[in-house]
Amino acid sequence: MPKLAWEPEAETALSRAPFFVRPLARRKVEERVRARGGNRVTLADVREGEARFKAIAGDKPQAELQRMMPQPNQPGAEMLAIEVCHCELSGCPNVLIKPADWKQAIEDWARAADVSERLRRRVEGDRILCHHKLRVAIAGCPNGCSRPQIADIGLVGFVQPQVDPEKCIACRACEAACPDAAIAISPVIPSEGRPLATYPPVIPRGGRLAAAPPSVIPSGGRLPAAEVEEPFKGDPPATGPGSMASASSPERSLDKLGMTERVQSRAPRFDLAACQGCTRCRDICPPEAITLSAPAVRILMGGKLGRHPHLAEAVGTAASPAEAVRIIAEAAERFLAEALPGERFAEHWLRAKGDAR
């Protein structure tokens, strides 16, 4: 194939593009010129290519674009793509961990273990594409803005709520605020035969504001024991200080709500399988009966898109970057030692757990 001539103005315009974009841009521009039967690249051709590239790239940051660009398969190529949420830059109010600290720990491990070079040697051919890389996503909170659910490895900041049954007034504010429907409260039982209103009003899933239906209290003032003691799905059996389960609270006044009845109620119970570990229940609790554990990360693995997409699954938790690195290192070493030729991390992880797709 004959080489195309480039006008000086076209070469100058191409030189202003980011260095990692230039090889691909040159090839794409020349392909379009040849498709039109041309034999010379003009400034207009480069401008056209630039417009196409910007339309595809959108507002992606340069670091993300660089990860997406093909690279020569040669020593020194970066094979670890770590994406973090921009919580610190945006001042996100939901952030629970500092993603930069966890990112630094992973990069230090990868450098010491020569992970990029060992991954590079697995690539067949002379080009490294985006899917050849090990993709790690770190999110500062359960909202997961960095998309950890579709990364090979994901880290998601979370906390665990804990309830002080002595302070809880069973107002059901936390139950209404939970975005994951992970909280349930047993009926509140006034000593008189009157229903107890909730605070604040419960907003159903449909979004229409309505007060929660009050329990119908027999004239004797007590519900049948079985109805009071009905467990919540997913409630762990253990109780005690710091436990995620909660026991019946003793009788106490509701003076904080301007009521004088003495009640026996059950504090919030958390479905740990549904709870994503945000702070909303703590933030809305009127008597400040809910406290939160120290932040940690939930570690996910096996996420991928493509022909057979799969959302990453939780494999454990880590209270510190060092603990997370240990778990990640074990999985990475297993992949490097056992993966089939051309097999990606998520594919290997699913195959190893007996869930290949």
mmCIF file of C-alpha atoms in Angstrom:
data_model
loop_
_atom_site.group_PDB
_atom_site.id
_atom_site.type_symbol
_atom_site.label_atom_id
_atom_site.label_comp_id
_atom_site.label_asym_id
_atom_site.label_seq_id
_atom_site.Cartn_x
_atom_site.Cartn_y
_atom_site.Cartn_z
ATOM 1 C CA MET A 1 0.000 0.000 0.000
ATOM 2 C CA PRO A 2 1.557 3.316 -1.068
ATOM 3 C CA LYS A 3 2.376 5.801 1.646
ATOM 4 C CA LEU A 4 0.252 8.936 1.708
ATOM 5 C CA ALA A 5 1.817 12.381 1.643
ATOM 6 C CA TRP A 6 0.932 14.736 4.478
ATOM 7 C CA GLU A 7 0.698 18.489 4.023
ATOM 8 C CA PRO A 8 2.816 20.419 6.588
ATOM 9 C CA GLU A 9 -0.302 21.991 8.124
ATOM 10 C CA ALA A 10 -1.823 18.534 8.616
ATOM 11 C CA GLU A 11 1.346 17.239 10.334
ATOM 12 C CA THR A 12 1.386 20.278 12.633
ATOM 13 C CA ALA A 13 -2.259 19.762 13.606
ATOM 14 C CA LEU A 14 -1.655 16.082 14.373
ATOM 15 C CA SER A 15 1.349 16.938 16.553
ATOM 16 C CA ARG A 16 -0.957 18.875 18.899
ATOM 17 C CA ALA A 17 -2.944 15.747 19.736
ATOM 18 C CA PRO A 18 -2.040 13.821 22.939
ATOM 19 C CA PHE A 19 0.934 11.563 22.245
ATOM 20 C CA PHE A 20 -0.987 8.381 23.006
ATOM 21 C CA VAL A 21 -3.671 9.299 20.447
ATOM 22 C CA ARG A 22 -1.382 10.172 17.525
ATOM 23 C CA PRO A 23 -0.667 6.663 16.098
ATOM 24 C CA LEU A 24 -4.355 5.741 16.059
ATOM 25 C CA ALA A 25 -5.365 9.156 14.725
ATOM 26 C CA ARG A 26 -2.850 8.962 11.864
ATOM 27 C CA ARG A 27 -4.087 5.520 10.866
ATOM 28 C CA LYS A 28 -7.780 6.512 10.982
ATOM 29 C CA VAL A 29 -7.241 9.701 8.981
ATOM 30 C CA GLU A 30 -5.306 7.852 6.292
ATOM 31 C CA GLU A 31 -7.987 5.131 6.118
ATOM 32 C CA ARG A 32 -10.677 7.743 5.397
ATOM 33 C CA VAL A 33 -8.509 9.525 2.804
ATOM 34 C CA ARG A 34 -7.822 6.235 0.960
ATOM 35 C CA ALA A 35 -11.515 5.293 1.145
ATOM 36 C CA ARG A 36 -12.292 8.506 -0.741
ATOM 37 C CA GLY A 37 -9.606 7.758 -3.346
ATOM 38 C CA GLY A 38 -7.247 10.483 -2.131
ATOM 39 C CA ASN A 39 -3.457 10.365 -2.101
ATOM 40 C CA ARG A 40 -2.680 13.320 0.165
ATOM 41 C CA VAL A 41 -3.699 14.204 3.751
ATOM 42 C CA THR A 42 -4.808 17.792 4.181
ATOM 43 C CA LEU A 43 -5.544 19.957 7.193
ATOM 44 C CA ALA A 44 -9.257 19.485 6.512
ATOM 45 C CA ASP A 45 -8.820 15.699 6.784
ATOM 46 C CA VAL A 46 -7.169 16.062 10.194
ATOM 47 C CA ARG A 47 -9.871 18.468 11.394
ATOM 48 C CA GLU A 48 -12.520 15.979 10.334
ATOM 49 C CA GLY A 49 -10.760 13.220 12.266
ATOM 50 C CA GLU A 50 -10.435 15.464 15.309
ATOM 51 C CA ALA A 51 -14.166 16.174 15.292
ATOM 52 C CA ARG A 52 -14.975 12.469 15.066
ATOM 53 C CA PHE A 53 -12.641 11.672 17.943
ATOM 54 C CA LYS A 54 -14.135 14.367 20.196
ATOM 55 C CA ALA A 55 -17.644 13.117 19.478
ATOM 56 C CA ILE A 56 -16.636 9.614 20.594
ATOM 57 C CA ALA A 57 -14.463 10.638 23.547
ATOM 58 C CA GLY A 58 -17.010 13.041 25.027
ATOM 59 C CA ASP A 59 -15.812 14.502 28.317
ATOM 60 C CA LYS A 60 -13.673 11.539 29.351
ATOM 61 C CA PRO A 61 -10.516 12.607 31.198
ATOM 62 C CA GLN A 62 -7.159 12.144 29.483
ATOM 63 C CA ALA A 63 -6.119 9.327 31.838
ATOM 64 C CA GLU A 64 -9.211 7.312 30.898
ATOM 65 C CA LEU A 65 -8.679 7.944 27.202
ATOM 66 C CA GLN A 66 -5.083 6.786 27.492
ATOM 67 C CA ARG A 67 -6.223 3.512 29.047
ATOM 68 C CA MET A 68 -8.594 2.995 26.126
ATOM 69 C CA MET A 69 -6.003 3.565 23.401
ATOM 70 C CA PRO A 70 -4.108 0.621 21.889
ATOM 71 C CA GLN A 71 -0.464 0.405 23.004
ATOM 72 C CA PRO A 72 2.518 -1.372 21.498
ATOM 73 C CA ASN A 73 3.095 -4.724 23.170
ATOM 74 C CA GLN A 74 6.518 -3.989 24.551
ATOM 75 C CA PRO A 75 8.175 -3.904 28.000
ATOM 76 C CA GLY A 76 7.055 -0.995 30.123
ATOM 77 C CA ALA A 77 3.429 -1.029 28.986
ATOM 78 C CA GLU A 78 1.032 -0.276 31.846
ATOM 79 C CA MET A 79 -1.320 -3.214 32.326
ATOM 80 C CA LEU A 80 -3.118 -2.154 35.496
ATOM 81 C CA ALA A 81 -6.027 0.252 34.933
ATOM 82 C CA ILE A 82 -7.310 1.708 38.213
ATOM 83 C CA GLU A 83 -10.366 3.952 38.173
ATOM 84 C CA VAL A 84 -11.426 5.870 41.284
ATOM 85 C CA CYS A 85 -14.493 7.993 41.944
ATOM 86 C CA HIS A 86 -13.957 11.741 42.012
ATOM 87 C CA CYS A 87 -15.346 12.216 45.528
ATOM 88 C CA GLU A 88 -12.464 14.334 46.800
ATOM 89 C CA LEU A 89 -12.503 16.636 43.789
ATOM 90 C CA SER A 90 -16.284 17.091 43.874
ATOM 91 C CA GLY A 91 -16.632 17.276 47.660
ATOM 92 C CA CYS A 92 -19.050 14.331 47.643
ATOM 93 C CA PRO A 93 -20.994 14.193 50.952
ATOM 94 C CA ASN A 94 -21.380 10.407 50.779
ATOM 95 C CA VAL A 95 -17.708 9.439 50.761
ATOM 96 C CA LEU A 96 -16.692 6.921 53.433
ATOM 97 C CA ILE A 97 -13.087 6.114 52.464
ATOM 98 C CA LYS A 98 -10.271 7.956 50.697
ATOM 99 C CA PRO A 99 -9.997 6.126 47.355
ATOM 100 C CA ALA A 100 -6.560 7.651 46.704
ATOM 101 C CA ASP A 101 -5.083 5.798 49.696
ATOM 102 C CA TRP A 102 -6.390 2.426 48.515
ATOM 103 C CA LYS A 103 -5.274 3.152 44.941
ATOM 104 C CA GLN A 104 -1.763 3.959 46.133
ATOM 105 C CA ALA A 105 -1.547 0.691 48.081
ATOM 106 C CA ILE A 106 -2.579 -1.325 45.011
ATOM 107 C CA GLU A 107 -0.098 0.510 42.783
ATOM 108 C CA ASP A 108 2.715 -0.096 45.282
ATOM 109 C CA TRP A 109 1.944 -3.811 45.355
ATOM 110 C CA ALA A 110 1.699 -4.042 41.559
ATOM 111 C CA ARG A 111 5.034 -2.296 41.117
ATOM 112 C CA ALA A 112 6.792 -4.508 43.694
ATOM 113 C CA ALA A 113 5.318 -7.694 42.196
ATOM 114 C CA ASP A 114 6.023 -6.624 38.581
ATOM 115 C CA VAL A 115 2.363 -7.234 37.786
ATOM 116 C CA SER A 116 2.210 -5.147 34.604
ATOM 117 C CA GLU A 117 5.098 -6.933 32.917
ATOM 118 C CA ARG A 118 3.795 -10.360 33.895
ATOM 119 C CA LEU A 119 0.372 -9.485 32.507
ATOM 120 C CA ARG A 120 1.939 -8.076 29.334
ATOM 121 C CA ARG A 121 3.726 -11.331 28.588
ATOM 122 C CA ARG A 122 0.342 -13.062 28.402
ATOM 123 C CA VAL A 123 -0.807 -10.842 25.508
ATOM 124 C CA GLU A 124 -0.549 -12.397 22.076
ATOM 125 C CA GLY A 125 0.101 -10.049 19.184
ATOM 126 C CA ASP A 126 1.848 -6.703 18.854
ATOM 127 C CA ARG A 127 -0.864 -4.496 20.360
ATOM 128 C CA ILE A 128 -2.283 -4.178 23.862
ATOM 129 C CA LEU A 129 -5.974 -3.365 23.958
ATOM 130 C CA CYS A 130 -8.122 -2.155 26.826
ATOM 131 C CA HIS A 131 -9.554 -5.605 27.599
ATOM 132 C CA HIS A 132 -6.054 -7.056 28.045
ATOM 133 C CA LYS A 133 -5.556 -4.984 31.187
ATOM 134 C CA LEU A 134 -6.497 -5.784 34.769
ATOM 135 C CA ARG A 135 -9.250 -3.311 35.625
ATOM 136 C CA VAL A 136 -9.743 -2.170 39.222
ATOM 137 C CA ALA A 137 -12.450 0.296 40.293
ATOM 138 C CA ILE A 138 -12.547 1.982 43.714
ATOM 139 C CA ALA A 139 -15.711 3.680 44.985
ATOM 140 C CA GLY A 140 -15.794 5.829 48.107
ATOM 141 C CA CYS A 141 -19.345 4.791 49.015
ATOM 142 C CA PRO A 142 -22.039 2.264 48.028
ATOM 143 C CA ASN A 143 -23.272 4.540 45.212
ATOM 144 C CA GLY A 144 -20.397 3.088 43.149
ATOM 145 C CA CYS A 145 -19.773 6.002 40.771
ATOM 146 C CA SER A 146 -16.569 4.369 39.495
ATOM 147 C CA ARG A 147 -18.582 1.326 38.319
ATOM 148 C CA PRO A 148 -16.958 -1.377 40.470
ATOM 149 C CA GLN A 149 -19.740 -3.794 39.505
ATOM 150 C CA ILE A 150 -18.310 -4.198 35.979
ATOM 151 C CA ALA A 151 -14.608 -4.178 36.834
ATOM 152 C CA ASP A 152 -12.389 -7.222 37.241
ATOM 153 C CA ILE A 153 -11.881 -6.145 40.852
ATOM 154 C CA GLY A 154 -13.953 -3.592 42.725
ATOM 155 C CA LEU A 155 -13.546 -1.909 46.114
ATOM 156 C CA VAL A 156 -16.593 -0.203 47.631
ATOM 157 C CA GLY A 157 -16.524 1.809 50.842
ATOM 158 C CA PHE A 158 -19.198 0.904 53.387
ATOM 159 C CA VAL A 159 -20.111 1.053 57.077
ATOM 160 C CA GLN A 160 -22.294 -1.117 59.298
ATOM 161 C CA PRO A 161 -25.057 0.381 61.436
ATOM 162 C CA GLN A 162 -25.416 -0.454 65.094
ATOM 163 C CA VAL A 163 -28.445 0.308 67.254
ATOM 164 C CA ASP A 164 -28.670 1.257 70.905
ATOM 165 C CA PRO A 165 -32.064 -0.227 71.931
ATOM 166 C CA GLU A 166 -32.120 1.979 75.029
ATOM 167 C CA LYS A 167 -32.237 5.111 72.859
ATOM 168 C CA CYS A 168 -34.429 3.805 70.027
ATOM 169 C CA ILE A 169 -37.998 5.173 70.118
ATOM 170 C CA ALA A 170 -39.236 2.957 67.263
ATOM 171 C CA CYS A 171 -40.273 5.971 65.178
ATOM 172 C CA ARG A 172 -39.508 4.092 61.937
ATOM 173 C CA ALA A 173 -37.675 7.057 60.427
ATOM 174 C CA CYS A 174 -34.737 4.799 59.504
ATOM 175 C CA GLU A 175 -37.052 2.219 57.963
ATOM 176 C CA ALA A 176 -38.546 4.872 55.690
ATOM 177 C CA ALA A 177 -35.175 6.379 54.744
ATOM 178 C CA CYS A 178 -33.336 3.150 53.867
ATOM 179 C CA PRO A 179 -32.812 3.024 50.070
ATOM 180 C CA ASP A 180 -32.252 -0.736 50.190
ATOM 181 C CA ALA A 181 -35.350 -1.793 52.183
ATOM 182 C CA ALA A 182 -32.939 -3.380 54.644
ATOM 183 C CA ILE A 183 -34.594 -2.224 57.887
ATOM 184 C CA ALA A 184 -37.714 -3.500 59.632
ATOM 185 C CA ILE A 185 -39.230 -2.562 62.957
ATOM 186 C CA SER A 186 -41.771 -4.653 64.861
ATOM 187 C CA PRO A 187 -45.056 -2.986 65.859
ATOM 188 C CA VAL A 188 -44.956 -0.484 68.708
ATOM 189 C CA ILE A 189 -47.298 -1.380 71.560
ATOM 190 C CA PRO A 190 -48.764 1.449 73.644
ATOM 191 C CA SER A 191 -50.103 0.616 77.084
ATOM 192 C CA GLU A 192 -53.421 2.135 76.002
ATOM 193 C CA GLY A 193 -55.529 0.771 73.172
ATOM 194 C CA ARG A 194 -54.553 3.583 70.779
ATOM 195 C CA PRO A 195 -52.405 3.203 67.638
ATOM 196 C CA LEU A 196 -49.029 4.953 67.647
ATOM 197 C CA ALA A 197 -48.300 7.274 64.706
ATOM 198 C CA THR A 198 -44.971 7.119 62.937
ATOM 199 C CA TYR A 199 -42.373 9.871 62.557
ATOM 200 C CA PRO A 200 -41.598 10.979 59.974
ATOM 201 C CA PRO A 201 -44.324 9.773 57.547
ATOM 202 C CA VAL A 202 -43.293 6.711 55.587
ATOM 203 C CA ILE A 203 -42.806 7.275 51.842
ATOM 204 C CA PRO A 204 -43.714 4.071 49.967
ATOM 205 C CA ARG A 205 -41.785 2.808 46.955
ATOM 206 C CA GLY A 206 -44.394 4.394 44.682
ATOM 207 C CA GLY A 207 -43.263 7.775 45.932
ATOM 208 C CA ARG A 208 -46.611 8.970 47.298
ATOM 209 C CA LEU A 209 -46.451 10.465 50.746
ATOM 210 C CA ALA A 210 -48.565 8.644 53.312
ATOM 211 C CA ALA A 211 -48.337 7.874 56.985
ATOM 212 C CA ALA A 212 -47.455 4.294 57.798
ATOM 213 C CA PRO A 213 -50.546 2.259 58.727
ATOM 214 C CA PRO A 214 -50.698 2.081 62.539
ATOM 215 C CA SER A 215 -50.892 -1.281 64.228
ATOM 216 C CA VAL A 216 -54.299 -2.190 65.580
ATOM 217 C CA ILE A 217 -53.867 -2.628 69.309
ATOM 218 C CA PRO A 218 -56.309 -4.798 71.255
ATOM 219 C CA SER A 219 -58.019 -3.194 74.210
ATOM 220 C CA GLY A 220 -55.725 -5.075 76.544
ATOM 221 C CA GLY A 221 -52.806 -3.110 75.117
ATOM 222 C CA ARG A 222 -50.761 -6.114 73.951
ATOM 223 C CA LEU A 223 -50.389 -7.906 70.652
ATOM 224 C CA PRO A 224 -50.075 -11.700 70.572
ATOM 225 C CA ALA A 225 -46.514 -12.757 71.380
ATOM 226 C CA ALA A 226 -45.971 -14.437 68.007
ATOM 227 C CA GLU A 227 -46.799 -11.191 66.223
ATOM 228 C CA VAL A 228 -44.406 -9.216 68.358
ATOM 229 C CA GLU A 229 -41.536 -11.678 68.027
ATOM 230 C CA GLU A 230 -41.803 -12.294 64.264
ATOM 231 C CA PRO A 231 -38.224 -12.272 62.912
ATOM 232 C CA PHE A 232 -37.061 -10.174 60.002
ATOM 233 C CA LYS A 233 -35.666 -12.004 56.992
ATOM 234 C CA GLY A 234 -31.900 -12.141 57.159
ATOM 235 C CA ASP A 235 -31.745 -11.152 60.824
ATOM 236 C CA PRO A 236 -28.673 -12.772 62.437
ATOM 237 C CA PRO A 237 -29.358 -14.671 65.664
ATOM 238 C CA ALA A 238 -26.681 -12.983 67.765
ATOM 239 C CA THR A 239 -27.589 -10.057 69.997
ATOM 240 C CA GLY A 240 -25.667 -7.824 72.323
ATOM 241 C CA PRO A 241 -23.601 -4.653 72.203
ATOM 242 C CA GLY A 242 -22.406 -3.950 68.685
ATOM 243 C CA SER A 243 -24.483 -6.738 67.184
ATOM 244 C CA MET A 244 -26.348 -6.170 63.958
ATOM 245 C CA ALA A 245 -29.350 -7.939 65.479
ATOM 246 C CA SER A 246 -31.355 -6.093 68.097
ATOM 247 C CA ALA A 247 -33.291 -7.297 71.103
ATOM 248 C CA SER A 248 -36.560 -5.993 72.538
ATOM 249 C CA SER A 249 -36.007 -2.708 74.288
ATOM 250 C CA PRO A 250 -37.278 -2.141 77.824
ATOM 251 C CA GLU A 251 -40.265 0.056 78.584
ATOM 252 C CA ARG A 252 -39.456 3.720 78.293
ATOM 253 C CA SER A 253 -41.206 7.037 77.710
ATOM 254 C CA LEU A 254 -41.632 8.756 74.378
ATOM 255 C CA ASP A 255 -41.068 12.230 75.749
ATOM 256 C CA LYS A 256 -38.924 13.152 72.704
ATOM 257 C CA LEU A 257 -42.030 12.768 70.577
ATOM 258 C CA GLY A 258 -44.228 14.665 73.047
ATOM 259 C CA MET A 259 -46.004 11.477 74.151
ATOM 260 C CA THR A 260 -46.382 10.076 77.626
ATOM 261 C CA GLU A 261 -47.398 6.457 76.944
ATOM 262 C CA ARG A 262 -44.932 3.834 78.057
ATOM 263 C CA VAL A 263 -44.208 1.262 75.358
ATOM 264 C CA GLN A 264 -42.443 -1.982 74.680
ATOM 265 C CA SER A 265 -41.004 -2.063 71.149
ATOM 266 C CA ARG A 266 -38.306 -3.613 69.047
ATOM 267 C CA ALA A 267 -35.363 -1.589 67.742
ATOM 268 C CA PRO A 268 -34.557 -1.641 64.004
ATOM 269 C CA ARG A 269 -33.437 -4.935 62.559
ATOM 270 C CA PHE A 270 -31.080 -4.956 59.612
ATOM 271 C CA ASP A 271 -31.134 -7.388 56.718
ATOM 272 C CA LEU A 272 -27.390 -7.699 56.211
ATOM 273 C CA ALA A 273 -27.809 -9.251 52.781
ATOM 274 C CA ALA A 274 -29.662 -6.145 51.587
ATOM 275 C CA CYS A 275 -27.843 -3.399 53.521
ATOM 276 C CA GLN A 276 -25.311 -1.640 51.276
ATOM 277 C CA GLY A 277 -23.653 0.222 54.144
ATOM 278 C CA CYS A 278 -24.508 3.890 53.637
ATOM 279 C CA THR A 279 -25.230 6.431 56.395
ATOM 280 C CA ARG A 280 -28.854 7.365 55.814
ATOM 281 C CA CYS A 281 -30.326 5.534 58.798
ATOM 282 C CA ARG A 282 -27.835 7.181 61.145
ATOM 283 C CA ASP A 283 -28.325 10.607 59.583
ATOM 284 C CA ILE A 284 -32.101 10.622 59.993
ATOM 285 C CA CYS A 285 -32.444 9.013 63.452
ATOM 286 C CA PRO A 286 -34.063 11.647 65.766
ATOM 287 C CA PRO A 287 -32.673 10.307 69.096
ATOM 288 C CA GLU A 288 -29.281 9.398 67.540
ATOM 289 C CA ALA A 289 -29.759 5.758 68.477
ATOM 290 C CA ILE A 290 -27.877 4.480 65.400
ATOM 291 C CA THR A 291 -24.108 4.616 65.195
ATOM 292 C CA LEU A 292 -21.794 3.409 62.447
ATOM 293 C CA SER A 293 -18.783 1.134 62.407
ATOM 294 C CA ALA A 294 -15.409 2.297 61.164
ATOM 295 C CA PRO A 295 -15.394 2.487 57.338
ATOM 296 C CA ALA A 296 -14.157 -0.543 55.425
ATOM 297 C CA VAL A 297 -14.353 -1.786 51.843
ATOM 298 C CA ARG A 298 -16.369 -4.542 50.297
ATOM 299 C CA ILE A 299 -14.256 -6.388 47.712
ATOM 300 C CA LEU A 300 -15.914 -7.472 44.460
ATOM 301 C CA MET A 301 -14.555 -9.695 41.706
ATOM 302 C CA GLY A 302 -15.619 -11.042 38.339
ATOM 303 C CA GLY A 303 -17.352 -8.029 36.780
ATOM 304 C CA LYS A 304 -17.376 -7.690 33.005
ATOM 305 C CA LEU A 305 -19.382 -6.457 30.040
ATOM 306 C CA GLY A 306 -19.164 -7.809 26.496
ATOM 307 C CA ARG A 307 -21.040 -10.712 25.012
ATOM 308 C CA HIS A 308 -21.678 -12.391 28.357
ATOM 309 C CA PRO A 309 -21.879 -9.615 30.950
ATOM 310 C CA HIS A 310 -21.632 -10.393 34.633
ATOM 311 C CA LEU A 311 -21.877 -8.149 37.672
ATOM 312 C CA ALA A 312 -19.010 -8.507 40.112
ATOM 313 C CA GLU A 313 -19.690 -10.509 43.266
ATOM 314 C CA ALA A 314 -18.638 -9.774 46.832
ATOM 315 C CA VAL A 315 -15.767 -11.977 47.979
ATOM 316 C CA GLY A 316 -14.914 -10.371 51.301
ATOM 317 C CA THR A 317 -14.250 -7.174 53.193
ATOM 318 C CA ALA A 318 -11.114 -5.318 54.226
ATOM 319 C CA ALA A 319 -10.620 -2.847 57.038
ATOM 320 C CA SER A 320 -7.360 -1.453 55.634
ATOM 321 C CA PRO A 321 -5.597 -1.028 52.270
ATOM 322 C CA ALA A 322 -3.036 -3.640 53.309
ATOM 323 C CA GLU A 323 -5.752 -6.211 53.928
ATOM 324 C CA ALA A 324 -7.366 -5.443 50.576
ATOM 325 C CA VAL A 325 -4.032 -5.791 48.774
ATOM 326 C CA ARG A 326 -3.529 -9.230 50.319
ATOM 327 C CA ILE A 327 -6.865 -10.451 48.916
ATOM 328 C CA ILE A 328 -6.245 -8.866 45.511
ATOM 329 C CA ALA A 329 -2.709 -10.273 45.328
ATOM 330 C CA GLU A 330 -3.922 -13.808 46.004
ATOM 331 C CA ALA A 331 -6.478 -13.590 43.193
ATOM 332 C CA ALA A 332 -3.994 -12.003 40.766
ATOM 333 C CA GLU A 333 -1.316 -14.624 41.450
ATOM 334 C CA ARG A 334 -3.847 -17.394 40.902
ATOM 335 C CA PHE A 335 -4.855 -15.817 37.607
ATOM 336 C CA LEU A 336 -1.249 -15.478 36.411
ATOM 337 C CA ALA A 337 -0.490 -19.077 37.344
ATOM 338 C CA GLU A 338 -3.649 -20.829 36.142
ATOM 339 C CA ALA A 339 -5.383 -18.755 33.439
ATOM 340 C CA LEU A 340 -5.746 -20.236 29.972
ATOM 341 C CA PRO A 341 -4.079 -18.455 27.020
ATOM 342 C CA GLY A 342 -6.091 -15.372 26.123
ATOM 343 C CA GLU A 343 -8.368 -15.752 29.146
ATOM 344 C CA ARG A 344 -9.284 -12.542 30.957
ATOM 345 C CA PHE A 345 -9.330 -12.096 34.704
ATOM 346 C CA ALA A 346 -13.114 -12.107 35.102
ATOM 347 C CA GLU A 347 -13.483 -15.132 32.834
ATOM 348 C CA HIS A 348 -10.880 -17.030 34.827
ATOM 349 C CA TRP A 349 -12.446 -16.024 38.130
ATOM 350 C CA LEU A 350 -15.868 -17.256 37.011
ATOM 351 C CA ARG A 351 -14.421 -20.490 35.665
ATOM 352 C CA ALA A 352 -12.483 -21.118 38.873
ATOM 353 C CA LYS A 353 -15.662 -20.738 40.951
ATOM 354 C CA GLY A 354 -17.559 -23.058 38.629
ATOM 355 C CA ASP A 355 -19.688 -20.350 37.008
ATOM 356 C CA ALA A 356 -18.022 -19.906 33.628
ATOM 357 C CA ARG A 357 -19.918 -17.934 30.982
#
